XYZ file of C-alpha atoms in Angstrom:
259
model
C 0.000 0.000 0.000
C 1.032 3.593 -0.555
C -0.125 7.138 0.124
C -1.243 9.243 -2.825
C -0.657 12.992 -2.602
C -3.319 14.507 -4.848
C -3.789 18.059 -6.082
C -7.547 18.657 -5.835
C -7.546 21.613 -8.222
C -8.818 25.140 -7.535
C -12.318 24.228 -6.353
C -14.597 23.041 -9.136
C -14.941 19.248 -8.659
C -14.808 18.797 -12.438
C -11.261 20.192 -12.425
C -10.021 17.280 -10.339
C -7.975 15.107 -12.695
C -9.318 11.724 -13.784
C -6.374 10.007 -12.084
C -6.926 12.003 -8.891
C -10.620 11.134 -8.807
C -9.903 7.443 -9.365
C -7.598 7.126 -6.358
C -9.955 9.262 -4.262
C -12.837 6.913 -5.057
C -10.708 3.925 -4.020
C -9.214 5.453 -0.848
C -9.834 3.947 2.577
C -8.357 6.981 4.342
C -8.542 10.591 3.140
C -6.722 13.502 4.736
C -7.881 16.740 3.112
C -6.745 20.357 3.439
C -9.741 21.728 5.311
C -11.667 24.696 3.919
C -9.218 24.999 1.003
C -10.786 21.932 -0.591
C -14.337 22.133 -1.923
C -16.356 19.672 0.214
C -18.172 18.541 -2.951
C -14.929 16.827 -3.977
C -15.227 14.587 -0.929
C -18.476 13.247 -2.368
C -16.275 11.042 -4.563
C -15.147 9.145 -1.471
C -16.531 5.668 -1.029
C -18.891 4.817 1.801
C -17.016 4.002 4.981
C -13.817 5.879 4.116
C -12.128 7.584 7.067
C -11.906 11.332 6.430
C -9.632 13.731 8.348
C -9.446 17.535 8.180
C -5.721 18.371 8.228
C -6.343 22.027 9.164
C -6.824 20.751 12.720
C -3.747 18.513 12.666
C 0.012 18.880 13.061
C 2.504 17.335 10.646
C 3.215 14.592 13.185
C -0.503 13.774 13.506
C -0.896 13.605 9.723
C 2.028 11.201 9.420
C 0.713 9.094 12.290
C -2.652 8.648 10.519
C -0.806 7.703 7.318
C 1.415 5.216 9.179
C -1.518 3.580 10.943
C -3.547 3.314 7.754
C -0.658 1.786 5.808
C -0.041 -0.745 8.593
C -3.694 -1.742 8.344
C -3.370 -2.267 4.591
C -5.432 0.790 3.682
C -5.107 3.011 0.628
C -4.446 6.598 1.674
C -5.097 9.879 -0.169
C -3.598 13.116 1.096
C -5.754 15.708 -0.671
C -4.245 19.165 -1.208
C -5.875 22.209 -2.782
C -4.735 23.413 -6.207
C -1.487 21.797 -7.291
C 1.100 20.136 -5.068
C 4.065 22.012 -6.512
C 3.569 25.388 -4.786
C 2.665 26.499 -1.248
C 1.529 23.030 -0.209
C 3.995 22.075 2.562
C 4.387 18.902 0.529
C 8.124 18.392 0.884
C 8.139 17.899 4.629
C 5.362 15.324 4.314
C 7.039 13.209 1.654
C 10.362 13.430 3.494
C 8.593 12.145 6.612
C 7.123 9.288 4.553
C 10.577 8.436 3.245
C 11.932 8.396 6.786
C 9.188 5.969 7.801
C 9.690 3.803 4.712
C 6.222 4.625 3.368
C 5.772 4.400 -0.391
C 4.042 7.359 -2.027
C 2.964 8.818 -5.357
C 2.278 12.406 -6.419
C -0.701 13.261 -8.642
C -0.618 16.872 -9.841
C -3.628 19.157 -9.977
C -4.776 22.329 -11.706
C -3.296 25.337 -9.916
C -5.534 28.227 -8.914
C -3.342 30.608 -10.911
C -4.111 28.611 -14.053
C -7.809 28.671 -13.217
C -7.578 32.423 -12.562
C -6.072 32.976 -15.998
C -9.032 31.133 -17.511
C -11.526 33.084 -15.406
C -9.971 36.335 -16.620
C -9.920 35.020 -20.206
C -6.303 36.131 -20.480
C -3.020 34.445 -21.385
C -0.247 35.194 -18.902
C 2.513 35.221 -21.548
C 2.096 37.452 -24.587
C 4.512 38.342 -27.433
C 6.212 41.719 -26.957
C 4.689 42.019 -23.466
C 5.940 39.266 -21.174
C 7.343 35.786 -21.678
C 7.853 35.263 -17.961
C 5.452 34.513 -15.107
C 6.696 35.011 -11.551
C 4.795 33.181 -8.802
C 5.526 34.672 -5.415
C 4.073 35.974 -2.154
C 4.519 38.645 0.475
C 6.512 37.458 3.463
C 4.535 36.579 6.581
C 4.959 33.731 9.022
C 6.947 32.197 6.185
C 9.630 34.714 5.286
C 10.800 35.656 1.786
C 14.490 35.998 0.936
C 15.603 39.581 0.320
C 16.746 38.624 -3.162
C 13.192 37.423 -3.880
C 11.351 40.384 -2.406
C 8.435 41.549 -4.550
C 10.081 44.924 -5.125
C 13.124 43.167 -6.617
C 11.132 40.728 -8.749
C 8.722 43.320 -10.141
C 11.552 45.306 -11.754
C 11.649 42.611 -14.443
C 8.181 43.739 -15.696
C 7.211 40.071 -15.863
C 3.663 38.927 -15.148
C 3.357 38.662 -11.356
C 1.083 36.159 -9.623
C 0.805 36.630 -5.872
C -0.480 33.939 -3.541
C -1.209 34.431 0.167
C -0.910 38.206 -0.055
C -4.318 39.805 -0.576
C -4.588 40.664 3.137
C -1.552 42.912 2.545
C -2.841 44.510 -0.646
C -1.615 47.997 0.281
C 1.870 46.637 0.961
C 1.771 44.776 -2.364
C 0.826 47.937 -4.262
C 3.489 49.974 -2.477
C 6.245 47.491 -3.348
C 5.135 47.304 -6.978
C 5.169 51.076 -7.310
C 8.617 51.300 -5.718
C 9.755 48.788 -8.351
C 8.766 51.287 -11.035
C 5.297 50.100 -12.019
C 2.933 52.965 -12.782
C -0.477 53.707 -11.259
C -2.000 52.575 -14.538
C -0.534 49.063 -14.413
C -3.478 46.656 -14.714
C -4.146 44.096 -12.032
C -6.817 41.656 -10.971
C -7.837 39.950 -7.758
C -9.626 36.620 -8.049
C -11.187 35.128 -4.927
C -12.208 31.460 -4.655
C -11.693 30.882 -8.353
C -14.046 28.246 -9.882
C -16.076 27.999 -6.648
C -19.785 28.937 -6.881
C -19.067 32.227 -5.075
C -16.068 33.182 -7.235
C -15.358 36.907 -7.252
C -13.228 38.829 -9.781
C -12.041 42.400 -9.301
C -10.140 44.209 -12.042
C -8.458 47.582 -11.895
C -5.069 49.232 -11.722
C -2.479 49.811 -9.046
C -4.208 53.118 -8.431
C -7.541 51.671 -7.346
C -7.185 47.933 -6.646
C -6.572 48.366 -2.895
C -9.772 50.336 -2.505
C -11.752 47.739 -4.457
C -10.361 44.867 -2.400
C -11.257 46.620 0.849
C -14.713 47.543 -0.439
C -15.473 43.878 -1.148
C -13.934 42.677 2.121
C -11.482 40.279 0.499
C -8.823 39.168 2.985
C -8.082 35.546 2.022
C -8.560 32.786 -0.568
C -7.565 35.150 -3.372
C -4.838 35.596 -5.984
C -3.417 38.859 -7.272
C -2.283 39.037 -10.905
C -0.370 42.095 -12.087
C 1.077 42.982 -15.459
C 0.654 44.371 -18.927
C -0.653 41.006 -20.173
C -3.984 42.220 -18.805
C -4.000 44.973 -21.435
C -5.543 44.336 -24.877
C -2.363 45.129 -26.846
C 0.367 42.620 -27.729
C 2.426 41.322 -30.630
C 1.365 38.563 -33.000
C 2.555 35.063 -32.161
C 5.049 33.573 -34.597
C 3.464 30.147 -34.104
C 0.647 30.868 -36.578
C 2.233 33.743 -38.503
C 2.177 32.967 -42.287
C 5.570 34.687 -42.639
C 7.199 32.379 -40.101
C 8.527 28.918 -40.941
C 8.988 25.996 -38.608
C 9.452 22.251 -38.871
C 5.791 21.577 -39.594
C 5.068 24.474 -41.933
C 6.925 26.256 -44.752
C 6.025 29.663 -46.149
C 5.894 28.370 -49.701
C 3.672 25.370 -48.992
C 0.015 25.466 -50.139
C -2.395 25.398 -47.220
C -4.745 22.483 -46.684
C -6.619 23.036 -43.440
C -8.915 20.006 -43.666
C -8.770 17.313 -40.992
C -9.356 13.655 -41.830
């Protein structure tokens, strides 16, 4: 038996991957990330499965439940919100499993920043605007290295995606402005993306703080900042008729039919 670490996606149960849903349906023990996981996703659990809310547990308690379940021959799912690769405290859990000799597998999920991009109907990388996306946060109980401070990163003019920072929206705006971004720089705040009560605020660095406060948003929200939120950008070379690549030559006649 092994423990499966599963990214549950941003909220919408239909954004749970097929592989993630399959192991969830088969699990005897499920440890889920509290209010960050849409409870509707737990409806995929089979009758009789043990379900634990990890928001009320320490790391040691989580590992103890995993150990006990594995000893009893049970299939375990550790259900995280979004994707496992960022802000999940995953590493310490899998290292603890390795120490205990527990086999495990990681099943990725859809990140909330990807879902936010879809909700905004915007691509986060655009020709002649930005080919870089920086995922970061404001320092809090978990500190941020000086070299990775938002003010340093924002000088690149890359698209910025901020997790765990909306409660410090004024501080975010201040750092971005000190990095040289203008009042007119577009930004968006997306709360509980893909949940039934999803909320999207759009604006600029001049007014986004006021809008966030007006709507009382203090958690469960992403901030996206950058010129990719503007309507102007360069044409992609991928489908440009003047651009050749291995699958298409400029001189070739076009046959767009599919058989």
